[in-house]
mmCIF file of C-alpha atoms and ligand atoms in Angstrom:
data_model
loop_
_atom_site.group_PDB
_atom_site.id
_atom_site.type_symbol
_atom_site.label_atom_id
_atom_site.label_comp_id
_atom_site.label_asym_id
_atom_site.label_seq_id
_atom_site.Cartn_x
_atom_site.Cartn_y
_atom_site.Cartn_z
ATOM 1 C CA MET A 1422 -43.845 50.930 -20.483
ATOM 2 C CA THR A 1423 -41.682 52.085 -23.520
ATOM 3 C CA LYS A 1424 -42.596 50.529 -27.285
ATOM 4 C CA GLU A 1425 -38.562 49.198 -26.778
ATOM 5 C CA GLN A 1426 -39.458 47.567 -23.595
ATOM 6 C CA ILE A 1427 -42.684 45.887 -25.007
ATOM 7 C CA LYS A 1428 -40.724 45.157 -28.587
ATOM 8 C CA GLU A 1429 -37.695 43.264 -25.757
ATOM 9 C CA LEU A 1430 -40.413 42.013 -23.772
ATOM 10 C CA ILE A 1431 -41.977 40.044 -26.722
ATOM 11 C CA THR A 1432 -38.814 39.053 -28.566
ATOM 12 C CA THR A 1433 -37.527 37.441 -25.235
ATOM 13 C CA ALA A 1434 -40.743 35.671 -24.833
ATOM 14 C CA ALA A 1435 -40.436 34.065 -28.177
ATOM 15 C CA GLU A 1436 -36.719 33.108 -27.220
ATOM 16 C CA GLN A 1437 -38.011 31.071 -24.749
ATOM 17 C CA LEU A 1438 -40.024 28.875 -27.396
ATOM 18 C CA THR A 1439 -36.851 26.791 -27.908
ATOM 19 C CA TYR A 1440 -36.577 25.761 -24.791
ATOM 20 C CA SER A 1441 -40.258 24.284 -24.440
ATOM 21 C CA TYR A 1442 -40.983 20.404 -23.374
ATOM 22 C CA VAL A 1443 -43.764 19.830 -24.975
ATOM 23 C CA PRO A 1444 -43.429 16.076 -26.233
ATOM 24 C CA TYR A 1445 -47.678 16.309 -26.252
ATOM 25 C CA SER A 1446 -49.374 18.552 -26.834
ATOM 26 C CA HIS A 1447 -46.652 20.049 -28.787
ATOM 27 C CA PHE A 1448 -47.721 23.543 -28.082
ATOM 28 C CA LYS A 1449 -44.658 25.697 -27.341
ATOM 29 C CA VAL A 1450 -45.220 28.823 -25.078
ATOM 30 C CA GLY A 1451 -42.920 31.404 -24.099
ATOM 31 C CA ALA A 1452 -42.851 34.072 -21.219
ATOM 32 C CA ALA A 1453 -41.309 37.125 -20.167
ATOM 33 C CA LEU A 1454 -41.853 38.734 -17.003
ATOM 34 C CA LEU A 1455 -40.641 41.956 -16.359
ATOM 35 C CA ALA A 1456 -40.346 43.124 -12.342
ATOM 36 C CA LYS A 1457 -40.779 46.216 -11.132
ATOM 37 C CA ASP A 1458 -36.694 46.546 -10.681
ATOM 38 C CA GLY A 1459 -36.372 45.908 -14.671
ATOM 39 C CA LYS A 1460 -35.555 42.748 -14.631
ATOM 40 C CA ILE A 1461 -36.568 40.026 -16.808
ATOM 41 C CA TYR A 1462 -37.513 36.578 -15.132
ATOM 42 C CA THR A 1463 -37.852 33.995 -18.320
ATOM 43 C CA GLY A 1464 -40.081 31.149 -18.682
ATOM 44 C CA CYS A 1465 -41.171 28.262 -20.679
ATOM 45 C CA ASN A 1466 -43.736 25.473 -20.266
ATOM 46 C CA ILE A 1467 -42.301 22.559 -19.102
ATOM 47 C CA GLU A 1468 -44.988 19.213 -19.614
ATOM 48 C CA ASN A 1469 -45.492 15.868 -18.077
ATOM 49 C CA ALA A 1470 -45.663 11.787 -19.356
ATOM 50 C CA ALA A 1471 -48.663 12.524 -16.223
ATOM 51 C CA TYR A 1472 -50.205 15.688 -17.344
ATOM 52 C CA THR A 1473 -51.584 17.225 -14.347
ATOM 53 C CA PRO A 1474 -47.838 18.122 -13.206
ATOM 54 C CA THR A 1475 -47.425 20.221 -16.547
ATOM 55 C CA ASN A 1476 -45.941 23.773 -15.172
ATOM 56 C CA CYS A 1477 -47.367 26.861 -18.060
ATOM 57 C CA ALA A 1478 -44.756 29.551 -18.527
ATOM 58 C CA GLU A 1479 -46.017 32.207 -17.351
ATOM 59 C CA ARG A 1480 -45.833 30.391 -13.962
ATOM 60 C CA THR A 1481 -42.128 29.025 -14.977
ATOM 61 C CA ALA A 1482 -40.721 32.405 -14.857
ATOM 62 C CA PHE A 1483 -43.200 33.971 -11.843
ATOM 63 C CA PHE A 1484 -41.964 31.147 -9.113
ATOM 64 C CA LYS A 1485 -38.280 31.394 -10.522
ATOM 65 C CA ALA A 1486 -38.229 35.363 -9.041
ATOM 66 C CA VAL A 1487 -40.163 34.542 -6.322
ATOM 67 C CA SER A 1488 -37.819 31.644 -5.363
ATOM 68 C CA GLU A 1489 -34.859 34.622 -6.146
ATOM 69 C CA GLY A 1490 -36.681 36.588 -3.522
ATOM 70 C CA VAL A 1491 -38.901 39.285 -6.730
ATOM 71 C CA ARG A 1492 -41.913 39.896 -5.760
ATOM 72 C CA SER A 1493 -42.750 43.197 -6.810
ATOM 73 C CA PHE A 1494 -44.006 42.895 -10.533
ATOM 74 C CA ARG A 1495 -44.830 45.290 -13.406
ATOM 75 C CA ALA A 1496 -46.298 43.727 -16.336
ATOM 76 C CA ILE A 1497 -45.446 39.545 -17.908
ATOM 77 C CA CYS A 1498 -45.752 38.763 -22.023
ATOM 78 C CA VAL A 1499 -46.616 35.533 -23.444
ATOM 79 C CA VAL A 1500 -46.731 34.377 -26.859
ATOM 80 C CA GLY A 1501 -47.001 30.924 -27.713
ATOM 81 C CA GLY A 1502 -48.198 28.128 -30.831
ATOM 82 C CA PRO A 1503 -48.577 24.591 -32.309
ATOM 83 C CA ASP A 1504 -44.929 23.606 -33.040
ATOM 84 C CA GLY A 1505 -44.045 27.327 -32.026
ATOM 85 C CA ARG A 1506 -45.420 28.860 -34.685
ATOM 86 C CA LEU A 1507 -47.194 32.398 -33.059
ATOM 87 C CA GLU A 1508 -49.936 32.074 -35.674
ATOM 88 C CA SER A 1509 -52.968 34.309 -32.598
ATOM 89 C CA TYR A 1510 -52.308 35.587 -29.099
ATOM 90 C CA THR A 1511 -51.744 32.741 -26.456
ATOM 91 C CA PRO A 1512 -54.039 33.730 -23.195
ATOM 92 C CA PRO A 1513 -52.584 33.035 -19.882
ATOM 93 C CA CYS A 1514 -54.564 29.569 -18.432
ATOM 94 C CA GLY A 1515 -56.936 29.854 -15.229
ATOM 95 C CA VAL A 1516 -54.850 28.767 -13.270
ATOM 96 C CA CYS A 1517 -51.829 31.090 -14.472
ATOM 97 C CA ARG A 1518 -53.909 34.152 -14.212
ATOM 98 C CA GLN A 1519 -54.903 33.229 -10.524
ATOM 99 C CA VAL A 1520 -51.074 32.826 -9.600
ATOM 100 C CA MET A 1521 -50.614 36.996 -11.453
ATOM 101 C CA MET A 1522 -53.617 37.599 -8.123
ATOM 102 C CA GLU A 1523 -51.337 36.191 -6.443
ATOM 103 C CA PHE A 1524 -48.277 38.930 -6.440
ATOM 104 C CA CYS A 1525 -49.468 41.762 -8.748
ATOM 105 C CA SER A 1526 -52.167 44.788 -8.643
ATOM 106 C CA PRO A 1527 -55.166 43.123 -10.922
ATOM 107 C CA GLU A 1528 -55.273 47.480 -12.072
ATOM 108 C CA GLU A 1529 -52.168 48.047 -12.888
ATOM 109 C CA PHE A 1530 -49.933 45.148 -13.988
ATOM 110 C CA GLU A 1531 -50.272 44.140 -17.855
ATOM 111 C CA ILE A 1532 -49.869 41.371 -19.347
ATOM 112 C CA ILE A 1533 -48.998 41.335 -23.071
ATOM 113 C CA LEU A 1534 -50.544 39.062 -25.574
ATOM 114 C CA ALA A 1535 -48.471 39.197 -29.068
ATOM 115 C CA THR A 1536 -47.299 37.287 -32.170
ATOM 116 C CA GLY A 1537 -44.778 39.580 -32.963
ATOM 117 C CA THR A 1538 -43.020 43.088 -32.665
ATOM 118 C CA GLU A 1539 -45.648 44.391 -34.443
ATOM 119 C CA ASP A 1540 -49.179 42.457 -33.467
ATOM 120 C CA TYR A 1541 -50.101 42.668 -30.201
ATOM 121 C CA LYS A 1542 -51.994 44.072 -27.422
ATOM 122 C CA ILE A 1543 -52.144 45.118 -23.522
ATOM 123 C CA TYR A 1544 -54.475 44.209 -21.364
ATOM 124 C CA THR A 1545 -54.809 45.222 -17.724
ATOM 125 C CA LEU A 1546 -55.224 42.069 -14.848
ATOM 126 C CA GLN A 1547 -58.389 44.145 -14.088
ATOM 127 C CA GLU A 1548 -59.436 42.606 -17.312
ATOM 128 C CA LEU A 1549 -58.315 39.539 -17.963
ATOM 129 C CA MET A 1550 -59.379 38.000 -14.149
ATOM 130 C CA PRO A 1551 -62.822 40.286 -13.243
ATOM 131 C CA GLN A 1552 -63.631 40.061 -9.724
ATOM 132 C CA GLY A 1553 -60.865 37.610 -8.673
ATOM 133 C CA PHE A 1554 -60.426 36.536 -5.633
ATOM 134 C CA GLY A 1555 -56.488 37.833 -4.371
ATOM 135 C CA PRO A 1556 -55.005 38.226 -0.906
ATOM 136 C CA GLU A 1557 -56.979 41.352 -0.291
ATOM 137 C CA ASN A 1558 -59.972 39.217 -0.393
ATOM 138 C CA LEU A 1559 -59.393 36.906 2.752
HETATM 139 N N1 THU B 75 -50.125 26.253 -21.902
HETATM 140 C C1 THU B 75 -48.399 27.331 -21.181
HETATM 141 O O1 THU B 75 -47.637 27.572 -20.646
HETATM 142 N N2 THU B 75 -49.391 28.645 -20.630
HETATM 143 C C2 THU B 75 -50.737 28.511 -20.558
HETATM 144 O O2 THU B 75 -50.771 30.320 -20.024
HETATM 145 C C3 THU B 75 -51.955 28.313 -22.139
HETATM 146 C C4 THU B 75 -51.063 26.570 -21.699
HETATM 147 C C5 THU B 75 -49.960 24.892 -21.728
HETATM 148 C C6 THU B 75 -49.991 24.019 -21.265
HETATM 149 C C7 THU B 75 -49.288 23.319 -22.018
HETATM 150 O O3 THU B 75 -48.366 22.658 -21.555
HETATM 151 C C8 THU B 75 -49.694 23.233 -23.345
HETATM 152 O O4 THU B 75 -50.078 24.934 -23.192
HETATM 153 C C9 THU B 75 -51.077 22.828 -23.846
HETATM 154 O O5 THU B 75 -52.325 23.261 -22.904
#
């Protein structure tokens, strides 16, 4: 990824904070998922009064893409914070990491955690999900 691509993903993920539906936690999360064909799929977290149906921003982005026939991904950027204030990194939860394992190469897929375009860290899925279980294990 070029620096320009990284910055675009961060900016796009941050824009999704506007759409987060978080009446319970007030913790807004935005995601921007870069497909291998160059298209960016966006996502926000969507909470629910019954709590467990809540969908994380990352999974919203993945499911939007997969539901449109896209299954090859390069990277995802995740940003979040209380009321949308980007005070620290928001690493993907375990369930979202597992969804990434389904569609992404652990060695190649990159996860960008950011608080702004000048402050970010990039991890491979392998780093965030060592010894993860995926389709290869079946
Ligand atoms: N959340 C995400 O959207 N992504 C993550 O990876 C971490 C957690 C959301 C779920 C819930 O709406 C709020 O953050 C607080 O857990």
